[in-house]
Amino acid sequence: MNKIIIISILLNCSIYSFGQQKEEINLIQADSTWGKEIIQIPFWFAPEINFNGHEDIRFAKGWEKIDSTGFWTYVFAWDINLNTKPTTKFFEDNLKLYFDGLMKVVNEDTLLIIPKTKALFIEKERKKEITTFTGILEIYDAFTTKKIIKLNVTIESYYCKKTKTFIPLFRFSPKDFNHEAWKMLNQVRLLPNICKDKLKDNK
């Protein structure tokens, strides 16, 4: 079965009332080659991430194929009640919870003790309302390889002045930052009017 379909089944199995709203939610600007999934937050697989909102995910073509440029290459954004400026520790702690929880529910080997996710980030640049971070994750890939893989990561944290909230945009790939996969990733962005739309939704 296609891995994206598996993700969709897993991440939607406990979401009912949210379903009718999903088609209206759109945080990310990407072309039609990217798969899309909307997830409600708090995450049922990682309830320790104590926020409310939703996650917009975009999967590169070939996400589930080991030999593909798009393997494990994807983007997601969190539109949550994040009122405090996120730090490297915020991202490290919450991504550990996210991937540990996700891999636990995906894992089919009940005897396996899944290795804990490792995360290390640095703040790279502050520019107006955007703060950028870069780092690396070591996660157990319960979907495809059944091994520990390393993901290079960039994060752009956008500050919406009117709502006084932050929207982080995450990009992931096992490929080096100079690989063509990152050219694809960097073309996927938050919608330009995301803060205005967020203000409208809160009225």
mmCIF file with all atom_site columns, C-alpha atoms in Angstrom:
data_model
loop_
_atom_site.group_PDB
_atom_site.id
_atom_site.type_symbol
_atom_site.label_atom_id
_atom_site.label_alt_id
_atom_site.label_comp_id
_atom_site.label_asym_id
_atom_site.label_entity_id
_atom_site.label_seq_id
_atom_site.pdbx_PDB_ins_code
_atom_site.Cartn_x
_atom_site.Cartn_y
_atom_site.Cartn_z
_atom_site.occupancy
_atom_site.B_iso_or_equiv
_atom_site.pdbx_formal_charge
_atom_site.auth_seq_id
_atom_site.auth_comp_id
_atom_site.auth_asym_id
_atom_site.auth_atom_id
_atom_site.pdbx_PDB_model_num
ATOM 1   C CA . MET A 1 1   ? 0.000   0.000  0.000  1.00 0.00 ? 1   MET A CA 1
ATOM 2   C CA . ASN A 1 2   ? 1.222   3.529  -0.792 1.00 0.00 ? 2   ASN A CA 1
ATOM 3   C CA . LYS A 1 3   ? 2.899   5.009  2.284  1.00 0.00 ? 3   LYS A CA 1
ATOM 4   C CA . ILE A 1 4   ? 1.073   8.315  1.932  1.00 0.00 ? 4   ILE A CA 1
ATOM 5   C CA . ILE A 1 5   ? -2.208  6.428  2.027  1.00 0.00 ? 5   ILE A CA 1
ATOM 6   C CA . ILE A 1 6   ? -1.011  4.663  5.183  1.00 0.00 ? 6   ILE A CA 1
ATOM 7   C CA . ILE A 1 7   ? -0.173  8.016  6.777  1.00 0.00 ? 7   ILE A CA 1
ATOM 8   C CA . SER A 1 8   ? -3.574  9.358  5.815  1.00 0.00 ? 8   SER A CA 1
ATOM 9   C CA . ILE A 1 9   ? -5.332  6.384  7.407  1.00 0.00 ? 9   ILE A CA 1
ATOM 10  C CA . LEU A 1 10  ? -3.278  6.551  10.578 1.00 0.00 ? 10  LEU A CA 1
ATOM 11  C CA . LEU A 1 11  ? -3.530  10.248 11.136 1.00 0.00 ? 11  LEU A CA 1
ATOM 12  C CA . ASN A 1 12  ? -7.236  10.474 10.410 1.00 0.00 ? 12  ASN A CA 1
ATOM 13  C CA . CYS A 1 13  ? -8.566  7.423  12.198 1.00 0.00 ? 13  CYS A CA 1
ATOM 14  C CA . SER A 1 14  ? -9.636  9.397  15.276 1.00 0.00 ? 14  SER A CA 1
ATOM 15  C CA . ILE A 1 15  ? -10.675 12.618 13.538 1.00 0.00 ? 15  ILE A CA 1
ATOM 16  C CA . TYR A 1 16  ? -14.385 12.922 12.775 1.00 0.00 ? 16  TYR A CA 1
ATOM 17  C CA . SER A 1 17  ? -15.758 16.390 13.531 1.00 0.00 ? 17  SER A CA 1
ATOM 18  C CA . PHE A 1 18  ? -12.686 17.936 11.932 1.00 0.00 ? 18  PHE A CA 1
ATOM 19  C CA . GLY A 1 19  ? -13.311 16.281 8.581  1.00 0.00 ? 19  GLY A CA 1
ATOM 20  C CA . GLN A 1 20  ? -15.707 18.819 7.106  1.00 0.00 ? 20  GLN A CA 1
ATOM 21  C CA . GLN A 1 21  ? -13.310 21.685 7.819  1.00 0.00 ? 21  GLN A CA 1
ATOM 22  C CA . LYS A 1 22  ? -10.241 20.086 6.243  1.00 0.00 ? 22  LYS A CA 1
ATOM 23  C CA . GLU A 1 23  ? -10.882 21.100 2.657  1.00 0.00 ? 23  GLU A CA 1
ATOM 24  C CA . GLU A 1 24  ? -11.031 24.755 3.688  1.00 0.00 ? 24  GLU A CA 1
ATOM 25  C CA . ILE A 1 25  ? -7.669  24.721 5.470  1.00 0.00 ? 25  ILE A CA 1
ATOM 26  C CA . ASN A 1 26  ? -4.712  25.809 3.394  1.00 0.00 ? 26  ASN A CA 1
ATOM 27  C CA . LEU A 1 27  ? -1.500  27.219 4.836  1.00 0.00 ? 27  LEU A CA 1
ATOM 28  C CA . ILE A 1 28  ? 1.012   26.226 2.185  1.00 0.00 ? 28  ILE A CA 1
ATOM 29  C CA . GLN A 1 29  ? 1.669   27.248 -1.403 1.00 0.00 ? 29  GLN A CA 1
ATOM 30  C CA . ALA A 1 30  ? 2.850   24.290 -3.525 1.00 0.00 ? 30  ALA A CA 1
ATOM 31  C CA . ASP A 1 31  ? 2.227   22.888 -6.986 1.00 0.00 ? 31  ASP A CA 1
ATOM 32  C CA . SER A 1 32  ? -0.016  19.919 -7.722 1.00 0.00 ? 32  SER A CA 1
ATOM 33  C CA . THR A 1 33  ? 2.831   17.371 -7.624 1.00 0.00 ? 33  THR A CA 1
ATOM 34  C CA . TRP A 1 34  ? 2.890   17.601 -3.824 1.00 0.00 ? 34  TRP A CA 1
ATOM 35  C CA . GLY A 1 35  ? 0.561   15.376 -1.808 1.00 0.00 ? 35  GLY A CA 1
ATOM 36  C CA . LYS A 1 36  ? -1.490  17.082 0.894  1.00 0.00 ? 36  LYS A CA 1
ATOM 37  C CA . GLU A 1 37  ? -2.792  16.109 4.317  1.00 0.00 ? 37  GLU A CA 1
ATOM 38  C CA . ILE A 1 38  ? -4.390  18.180 7.093  1.00 0.00 ? 38  ILE A CA 1
ATOM 39  C CA . ILE A 1 39  ? -4.035  17.017 10.699 1.00 0.00 ? 39  ILE A CA 1
ATOM 40  C CA . GLN A 1 40  ? -5.790  18.323 13.773 1.00 0.00 ? 40  GLN A CA 1
ATOM 41  C CA . ILE A 1 41  ? -3.691  19.447 16.749 1.00 0.00 ? 41  ILE A CA 1
ATOM 42  C CA . PRO A 1 42  ? -3.382  18.239 19.517 1.00 0.00 ? 42  PRO A CA 1
ATOM 43  C CA . PHE A 1 43  ? -2.005  15.209 17.685 1.00 0.00 ? 43  PHE A CA 1
ATOM 44  C CA . TRP A 1 44  ? -3.632  11.987 18.813 1.00 0.00 ? 44  TRP A CA 1
ATOM 45  C CA . PHE A 1 45  ? -0.272  10.236 18.394 1.00 0.00 ? 45  PHE A CA 1
ATOM 46  C CA . ALA A 1 46  ? 1.634   12.932 20.345 1.00 0.00 ? 46  ALA A CA 1
ATOM 47  C CA . PRO A 1 47  ? -0.801  14.552 22.828 1.00 0.00 ? 47  PRO A CA 1
ATOM 48  C CA . GLU A 1 48  ? 2.141   15.911 24.825 1.00 0.00 ? 48  GLU A CA 1
ATOM 49  C CA . ILE A 1 49  ? 2.435   18.652 22.189 1.00 0.00 ? 49  ILE A CA 1
ATOM 50  C CA . ASN A 1 50  ? -0.017  20.806 24.080 1.00 0.00 ? 50  ASN A CA 1
ATOM 51  C CA . PHE A 1 51  ? -1.390  23.194 21.453 1.00 0.00 ? 51  PHE A CA 1
ATOM 52  C CA . ASN A 1 52  ? -4.604  23.625 19.498 1.00 0.00 ? 52  ASN A CA 1
ATOM 53  C CA . GLY A 1 53  ? -4.878  24.161 15.768 1.00 0.00 ? 53  GLY A CA 1
ATOM 54  C CA . HIS A 1 54  ? -3.903  22.192 12.702 1.00 0.00 ? 54  HIS A CA 1
ATOM 55  C CA . GLU A 1 55  ? -0.994  20.996 10.613 1.00 0.00 ? 55  GLU A CA 1
ATOM 56  C CA . ASP A 1 56  ? -0.784  21.332 6.822  1.00 0.00 ? 56  ASP A CA 1
ATOM 57  C CA . ILE A 1 57  ? 1.550   18.691 5.324  1.00 0.00 ? 57  ILE A CA 1
ATOM 58  C CA . ARG A 1 58  ? 2.914   18.463 1.771  1.00 0.00 ? 58  ARG A CA 1
ATOM 59  C CA . PHE A 1 59  ? 4.690   15.310 0.543  1.00 0.00 ? 59  PHE A CA 1
ATOM 60  C CA . ALA A 1 60  ? 7.141   15.377 -2.366 1.00 0.00 ? 60  ALA A CA 1
ATOM 61  C CA . LYS A 1 61  ? 6.479   13.017 -5.248 1.00 0.00 ? 61  LYS A CA 1
ATOM 62  C CA . GLY A 1 62  ? 8.252   9.746  -4.459 1.00 0.00 ? 62  GLY A CA 1
ATOM 63  C CA . TRP A 1 63  ? 8.192   10.363 -0.693 1.00 0.00 ? 63  TRP A CA 1
ATOM 64  C CA . GLU A 1 64  ? 7.856   6.631  -0.016 1.00 0.00 ? 64  GLU A CA 1
ATOM 65  C CA . LYS A 1 65  ? 10.457  5.452  -2.592 1.00 0.00 ? 65  LYS A CA 1
ATOM 66  C CA . ILE A 1 66  ? 13.966  4.977  -1.245 1.00 0.00 ? 66  ILE A CA 1
ATOM 67  C CA . ASP A 1 67  ? 15.687  5.707  -4.578 1.00 0.00 ? 67  ASP A CA 1
ATOM 68  C CA . SER A 1 68  ? 13.613  8.814  -5.306 1.00 0.00 ? 68  SER A CA 1
ATOM 69  C CA . THR A 1 69  ? 14.816  12.398 -5.044 1.00 0.00 ? 69  THR A CA 1
ATOM 70  C CA . GLY A 1 70  ? 11.688  13.006 -3.013 1.00 0.00 ? 70  GLY A CA 1
ATOM 71  C CA . PHE A 1 71  ? 12.298  10.219 -0.486 1.00 0.00 ? 71  PHE A CA 1
ATOM 72  C CA . TRP A 1 72  ? 11.296  11.438 3.001  1.00 0.00 ? 72  TRP A CA 1
ATOM 73  C CA . THR A 1 73  ? 11.180  14.950 1.547  1.00 0.00 ? 73  THR A CA 1
ATOM 74  C CA . TYR A 1 74  ? 8.254   16.939 2.814  1.00 0.00 ? 74  TYR A CA 1
ATOM 75  C CA . VAL A 1 75  ? 7.021   20.160 4.379  1.00 0.00 ? 75  VAL A CA 1
ATOM 76  C CA . PHE A 1 76  ? 4.571   20.995 7.107  1.00 0.00 ? 76  PHE A CA 1
ATOM 77  C CA . ALA A 1 77  ? 3.302   24.104 8.855  1.00 0.00 ? 77  ALA A CA 1
ATOM 78  C CA . TRP A 1 78  ? 1.665   24.469 12.267 1.00 0.00 ? 78  TRP A CA 1
ATOM 79  C CA . ASP A 1 79  ? -1.111  26.982 12.749 1.00 0.00 ? 79  ASP A CA 1
ATOM 80  C CA . ILE A 1 80  ? -1.481  26.791 16.513 1.00 0.00 ? 80  ILE A CA 1
ATOM 81  C CA . ASN A 1 81  ? -1.975  28.992 19.557 1.00 0.00 ? 81  ASN A CA 1
ATOM 82  C CA . LEU A 1 82  ? 1.760   29.658 19.777 1.00 0.00 ? 82  LEU A CA 1
ATOM 83  C CA . ASN A 1 83  ? 2.046   33.038 21.492 1.00 0.00 ? 83  ASN A CA 1
ATOM 84  C CA . THR A 1 84  ? 5.622   32.775 22.746 1.00 0.00 ? 84  THR A CA 1
ATOM 85  C CA . LYS A 1 85  ? 8.513   33.107 20.338 1.00 0.00 ? 85  LYS A CA 1
ATOM 86  C CA . PRO A 1 86  ? 9.758   29.569 19.630 1.00 0.00 ? 86  PRO A CA 1
ATOM 87  C CA . THR A 1 87  ? 13.382  28.724 20.395 1.00 0.00 ? 87  THR A CA 1
ATOM 88  C CA . THR A 1 88  ? 15.732  25.941 19.369 1.00 0.00 ? 88  THR A CA 1
ATOM 89  C CA . LYS A 1 89  ? 14.664  24.058 22.517 1.00 0.00 ? 89  LYS A CA 1
ATOM 90  C CA . PHE A 1 90  ? 10.999  24.404 21.557 1.00 0.00 ? 90  PHE A CA 1
ATOM 91  C CA . PHE A 1 91  ? 11.627  22.826 18.174 1.00 0.00 ? 91  PHE A CA 1
ATOM 92  C CA . GLU A 1 92  ? 13.952  20.125 19.498 1.00 0.00 ? 92  GLU A CA 1
ATOM 93  C CA . ASP A 1 93  ? 11.554  19.083 22.267 1.00 0.00 ? 93  ASP A CA 1
ATOM 94  C CA . ASN A 1 94  ? 8.395   19.101 20.170 1.00 0.00 ? 94  ASN A CA 1
ATOM 95  C CA . LEU A 1 95  ? 9.856   17.364 17.133 1.00 0.00 ? 95  LEU A CA 1
ATOM 96  C CA . LYS A 1 96  ? 11.154  14.612 19.401 1.00 0.00 ? 96  LYS A CA 1
ATOM 97  C CA . LEU A 1 97  ? 7.644   14.140 20.790 1.00 0.00 ? 97  LEU A CA 1
ATOM 98  C CA . TYR A 1 98  ? 6.164   14.289 17.293 1.00 0.00 ? 98  TYR A CA 1
ATOM 99  C CA . PHE A 1 99  ? 8.367   11.660 15.669 1.00 0.00 ? 99  PHE A CA 1
ATOM 100 C CA . ASP A 1 100 ? 8.576   9.379  18.718 1.00 0.00 ? 100 ASP A CA 1
ATOM 101 C CA . GLY A 1 101 ? 4.791   9.295  18.866 1.00 0.00 ? 101 GLY A CA 1
ATOM 102 C CA . LEU A 1 102 ? 4.334   8.878  15.115 1.00 0.00 ? 102 LEU A CA 1
ATOM 103 C CA . MET A 1 103 ? 6.834   6.046  14.770 1.00 0.00 ? 103 MET A CA 1
ATOM 104 C CA . LYS A 1 104 ? 5.351   4.249  17.743 1.00 0.00 ? 104 LYS A CA 1
ATOM 105 C CA . VAL A 1 105 ? 1.913   4.029  16.115 1.00 0.00 ? 105 VAL A CA 1
ATOM 106 C CA . VAL A 1 106 ? 3.306   3.164  12.677 1.00 0.00 ? 106 VAL A CA 1
ATOM 107 C CA . ASN A 1 107 ? 5.659   0.445  13.927 1.00 0.00 ? 107 ASN A CA 1
ATOM 108 C CA . GLU A 1 108 ? 4.392   -3.078 13.240 1.00 0.00 ? 108 GLU A CA 1
ATOM 109 C CA . ASP A 1 109 ? 7.028   -4.954 15.266 1.00 0.00 ? 109 ASP A CA 1
ATOM 110 C CA . THR A 1 110 ? 5.512   -5.196 18.733 1.00 0.00 ? 110 THR A CA 1
ATOM 111 C CA . LEU A 1 111 ? 8.779   -6.529 20.176 1.00 0.00 ? 111 LEU A CA 1
ATOM 112 C CA . LEU A 1 112 ? 10.831  -3.601 18.933 1.00 0.00 ? 112 LEU A CA 1
ATOM 113 C CA . ILE A 1 113 ? 11.805  -0.824 21.306 1.00 0.00 ? 113 ILE A CA 1
ATOM 114 C CA . ILE A 1 114 ? 11.942  2.158  18.970 1.00 0.00 ? 114 ILE A CA 1
ATOM 115 C CA . PRO A 1 115 ? 15.052  4.323  19.361 1.00 0.00 ? 115 PRO A CA 1
ATOM 116 C CA . LYS A 1 116 ? 14.308  7.814  20.601 1.00 0.00 ? 116 LYS A CA 1
ATOM 117 C CA . THR A 1 117 ? 14.472  10.706 18.177 1.00 0.00 ? 117 THR A CA 1
ATOM 118 C CA . LYS A 1 118 ? 17.521  12.954 18.431 1.00 0.00 ? 118 LYS A CA 1
ATOM 119 C CA . ALA A 1 119 ? 17.334  16.620 17.448 1.00 0.00 ? 119 ALA A CA 1
ATOM 120 C CA . LEU A 1 120 ? 19.804  19.485 17.271 1.00 0.00 ? 120 LEU A CA 1
ATOM 121 C CA . PHE A 1 121 ? 18.988  22.969 15.964 1.00 0.00 ? 121 PHE A CA 1
ATOM 122 C CA . ILE A 1 122 ? 20.624  26.373 15.769 1.00 0.00 ? 122 ILE A CA 1
ATOM 123 C CA . GLU A 1 123 ? 19.063  29.755 15.154 1.00 0.00 ? 123 GLU A CA 1
ATOM 124 C CA . LYS A 1 124 ? 20.388  30.950 11.844 1.00 0.00 ? 124 LYS A CA 1
ATOM 125 C CA . GLU A 1 125 ? 18.905  34.353 11.040 1.00 0.00 ? 125 GLU A CA 1
ATOM 126 C CA . ARG A 1 126 ? 16.384  36.954 12.189 1.00 0.00 ? 126 ARG A CA 1
ATOM 127 C CA . LYS A 1 127 ? 14.808  39.093 9.493  1.00 0.00 ? 127 LYS A CA 1
ATOM 128 C CA . LYS A 1 128 ? 11.785  41.286 10.211 1.00 0.00 ? 128 LYS A CA 1
ATOM 129 C CA . GLU A 1 129 ? 8.973   38.900 11.213 1.00 0.00 ? 129 GLU A CA 1
ATOM 130 C CA . ILE A 1 130 ? 10.839  35.728 10.202 1.00 0.00 ? 130 ILE A CA 1
ATOM 131 C CA . THR A 1 131 ? 13.365  33.754 12.248 1.00 0.00 ? 131 THR A CA 1
ATOM 132 C CA . THR A 1 132 ? 15.094  30.837 10.547 1.00 0.00 ? 132 THR A CA 1
ATOM 133 C CA . PHE A 1 133 ? 16.588  27.719 12.094 1.00 0.00 ? 133 PHE A CA 1
ATOM 134 C CA . THR A 1 134 ? 18.563  24.830 10.707 1.00 0.00 ? 134 THR A CA 1
ATOM 135 C CA . GLY A 1 135 ? 19.339  21.451 12.167 1.00 0.00 ? 135 GLY A CA 1
ATOM 136 C CA . ILE A 1 136 ? 19.258  17.692 11.958 1.00 0.00 ? 136 ILE A CA 1
ATOM 137 C CA . LEU A 1 137 ? 17.007  14.915 13.193 1.00 0.00 ? 137 LEU A CA 1
ATOM 138 C CA . GLU A 1 138 ? 17.824  11.273 13.736 1.00 0.00 ? 138 GLU A CA 1
ATOM 139 C CA . ILE A 1 139 ? 14.590  9.290  13.617 1.00 0.00 ? 139 ILE A CA 1
ATOM 140 C CA . TYR A 1 140 ? 13.573  5.669  13.368 1.00 0.00 ? 140 TYR A CA 1
ATOM 141 C CA . ASP A 1 141 ? 11.888  5.228  9.983  1.00 0.00 ? 141 ASP A CA 1
ATOM 142 C CA . ALA A 1 142 ? 9.002   2.882  10.741 1.00 0.00 ? 142 ALA A CA 1
ATOM 143 C CA . PHE A 1 143 ? 7.441   3.546  7.325  1.00 0.00 ? 143 PHE A CA 1
ATOM 144 C CA . THR A 1 144 ? 10.034  2.378  4.825  1.00 0.00 ? 144 THR A CA 1
ATOM 145 C CA . THR A 1 145 ? 13.606  1.459  5.784  1.00 0.00 ? 145 THR A CA 1
ATOM 146 C CA . LYS A 1 146 ? 12.940  0.203  9.343  1.00 0.00 ? 146 LYS A CA 1
ATOM 147 C CA . LYS A 1 147 ? 16.232  1.874  10.252 1.00 0.00 ? 147 LYS A CA 1
ATOM 148 C CA . ILE A 1 148 ? 17.450  5.105  11.799 1.00 0.00 ? 148 ILE A CA 1
ATOM 149 C CA . ILE A 1 149 ? 17.675  7.852  9.192  1.00 0.00 ? 149 ILE A CA 1
ATOM 150 C CA . LYS A 1 150 ? 18.999  11.383 9.354  1.00 0.00 ? 150 LYS A CA 1
ATOM 151 C CA . LEU A 1 151 ? 16.877  14.282 8.162  1.00 0.00 ? 151 LEU A CA 1
ATOM 152 C CA . ASN A 1 152 ? 18.243  17.713 7.418  1.00 0.00 ? 152 ASN A CA 1
ATOM 153 C CA . VAL A 1 153 ? 15.766  20.344 8.541  1.00 0.00 ? 153 VAL A CA 1
ATOM 154 C CA . THR A 1 154 ? 15.092  24.029 8.058  1.00 0.00 ? 154 THR A CA 1
ATOM 155 C CA . ILE A 1 155 ? 12.442  25.977 9.934  1.00 0.00 ? 155 ILE A CA 1
ATOM 156 C CA . GLU A 1 156 ? 11.017  29.410 9.212  1.00 0.00 ? 156 GLU A CA 1
ATOM 157 C CA . SER A 1 157 ? 9.101   30.887 12.133 1.00 0.00 ? 157 SER A CA 1
ATOM 158 C CA . TYR A 1 158 ? 6.685   33.598 10.944 1.00 0.00 ? 158 TYR A CA 1
ATOM 159 C CA . TYR A 1 159 ? 5.307   36.157 13.382 1.00 0.00 ? 159 TYR A CA 1
ATOM 160 C CA . CYS A 1 160 ? 1.799   37.488 12.768 1.00 0.00 ? 160 CYS A CA 1
ATOM 161 C CA . LYS A 1 161 ? 1.631   40.924 14.403 1.00 0.00 ? 161 LYS A CA 1
ATOM 162 C CA . LYS A 1 162 ? -2.151  41.255 14.492 1.00 0.00 ? 162 LYS A CA 1
ATOM 163 C CA . THR A 1 163 ? -2.790  37.922 16.213 1.00 0.00 ? 163 THR A CA 1
ATOM 164 C CA . LYS A 1 164 ? 0.533   37.905 18.085 1.00 0.00 ? 164 LYS A CA 1
ATOM 165 C CA . THR A 1 165 ? 1.140   34.289 17.146 1.00 0.00 ? 165 THR A CA 1
ATOM 166 C CA . PHE A 1 166 ? 3.895   32.376 15.397 1.00 0.00 ? 166 PHE A CA 1
ATOM 167 C CA . ILE A 1 167 ? 3.481   29.978 12.461 1.00 0.00 ? 167 ILE A CA 1
ATOM 168 C CA . PRO A 1 168 ? 6.460   27.657 11.922 1.00 0.00 ? 168 PRO A CA 1
ATOM 169 C CA . LEU A 1 169 ? 7.127   26.134 8.510  1.00 0.00 ? 169 LEU A CA 1
ATOM 170 C CA . PHE A 1 170 ? 9.270   22.971 8.563  1.00 0.00 ? 170 PHE A CA 1
ATOM 171 C CA . ARG A 1 171 ? 11.175  21.444 5.629  1.00 0.00 ? 171 ARG A CA 1
ATOM 172 C CA . PHE A 1 172 ? 12.687  17.938 5.834  1.00 0.00 ? 172 PHE A CA 1
ATOM 173 C CA . SER A 1 173 ? 14.900  15.784 3.630  1.00 0.00 ? 173 SER A CA 1
ATOM 174 C CA . PRO A 1 174 ? 17.653  13.200 4.101  1.00 0.00 ? 174 PRO A CA 1
ATOM 175 C CA . LYS A 1 175 ? 19.433  14.862 1.190  1.00 0.00 ? 175 LYS A CA 1
ATOM 176 C CA . ASP A 1 176 ? 22.249  17.374 1.763  1.00 0.00 ? 176 ASP A CA 1
ATOM 177 C CA . PHE A 1 177 ? 21.276  21.033 1.627  1.00 0.00 ? 177 PHE A CA 1
ATOM 178 C CA . ASN A 1 178 ? 22.989  21.465 -1.746 1.00 0.00 ? 178 ASN A CA 1
ATOM 179 C CA . HIS A 1 179 ? 20.984  18.616 -3.309 1.00 0.00 ? 179 HIS A CA 1
ATOM 180 C CA . GLU A 1 180 ? 18.274  19.339 -5.888 1.00 0.00 ? 180 GLU A CA 1
ATOM 181 C CA . ALA A 1 181 ? 15.671  18.104 -3.395 1.00 0.00 ? 181 ALA A CA 1
ATOM 182 C CA . TRP A 1 182 ? 16.168  21.349 -1.515 1.00 0.00 ? 182 TRP A CA 1
ATOM 183 C CA . LYS A 1 183 ? 15.448  23.368 -4.634 1.00 0.00 ? 183 LYS A CA 1
ATOM 184 C CA . MET A 1 184 ? 12.024  21.696 -4.643 1.00 0.00 ? 184 MET A CA 1
ATOM 185 C CA . LEU A 1 185 ? 11.587  22.201 -0.915 1.00 0.00 ? 185 LEU A CA 1
ATOM 186 C CA . ASN A 1 186 ? 12.445  25.891 -0.986 1.00 0.00 ? 186 ASN A CA 1
ATOM 187 C CA . GLN A 1 187 ? 9.762   26.518 -3.587 1.00 0.00 ? 187 GLN A CA 1
ATOM 188 C CA . VAL A 1 188 ? 7.131   25.371 -1.077 1.00 0.00 ? 188 VAL A CA 1
ATOM 189 C CA . ARG A 1 189 ? 6.161   28.306 1.126  1.00 0.00 ? 189 ARG A CA 1
ATOM 190 C CA . LEU A 1 190 ? 3.488   29.668 3.369  1.00 0.00 ? 190 LEU A CA 1
ATOM 191 C CA . LEU A 1 191 ? 0.718   31.474 1.549  1.00 0.00 ? 191 LEU A CA 1
ATOM 192 C CA . PRO A 1 192 ? 1.626   35.173 1.274  1.00 0.00 ? 192 PRO A CA 1
ATOM 193 C CA . ASN A 1 193 ? -1.522  36.386 3.058  1.00 0.00 ? 193 ASN A CA 1
ATOM 194 C CA . ILE A 1 194 ? -1.440  33.785 5.794  1.00 0.00 ? 194 ILE A CA 1
ATOM 195 C CA . CYS A 1 195 ? -1.410  36.315 8.647  1.00 0.00 ? 195 CYS A CA 1
ATOM 196 C CA . LYS A 1 196 ? -4.325  38.299 7.176  1.00 0.00 ? 196 LYS A CA 1
ATOM 197 C CA . ASP A 1 197 ? -6.318  35.106 6.683  1.00 0.00 ? 197 ASP A CA 1
ATOM 198 C CA . LYS A 1 198 ? -5.547  34.023 10.231 1.00 0.00 ? 198 LYS A CA 1
ATOM 199 C CA . LEU A 1 199 ? -6.828  37.358 11.537 1.00 0.00 ? 199 LEU A CA 1
ATOM 200 C CA . LYS A 1 200 ? -10.041 36.916 9.535  1.00 0.00 ? 200 LYS A CA 1
ATOM 201 C CA . ASP A 1 201 ? -10.552 33.412 10.962 1.00 0.00 ? 201 ASP A CA 1
ATOM 202 C CA . ASN A 1 202 ? -10.165 34.697 14.513 1.00 0.00 ? 202 ASN A CA 1
ATOM 203 C CA . LYS A 1 203 ? -12.885 37.342 14.167 1.00 0.00 ? 203 LYS A CA 1
#
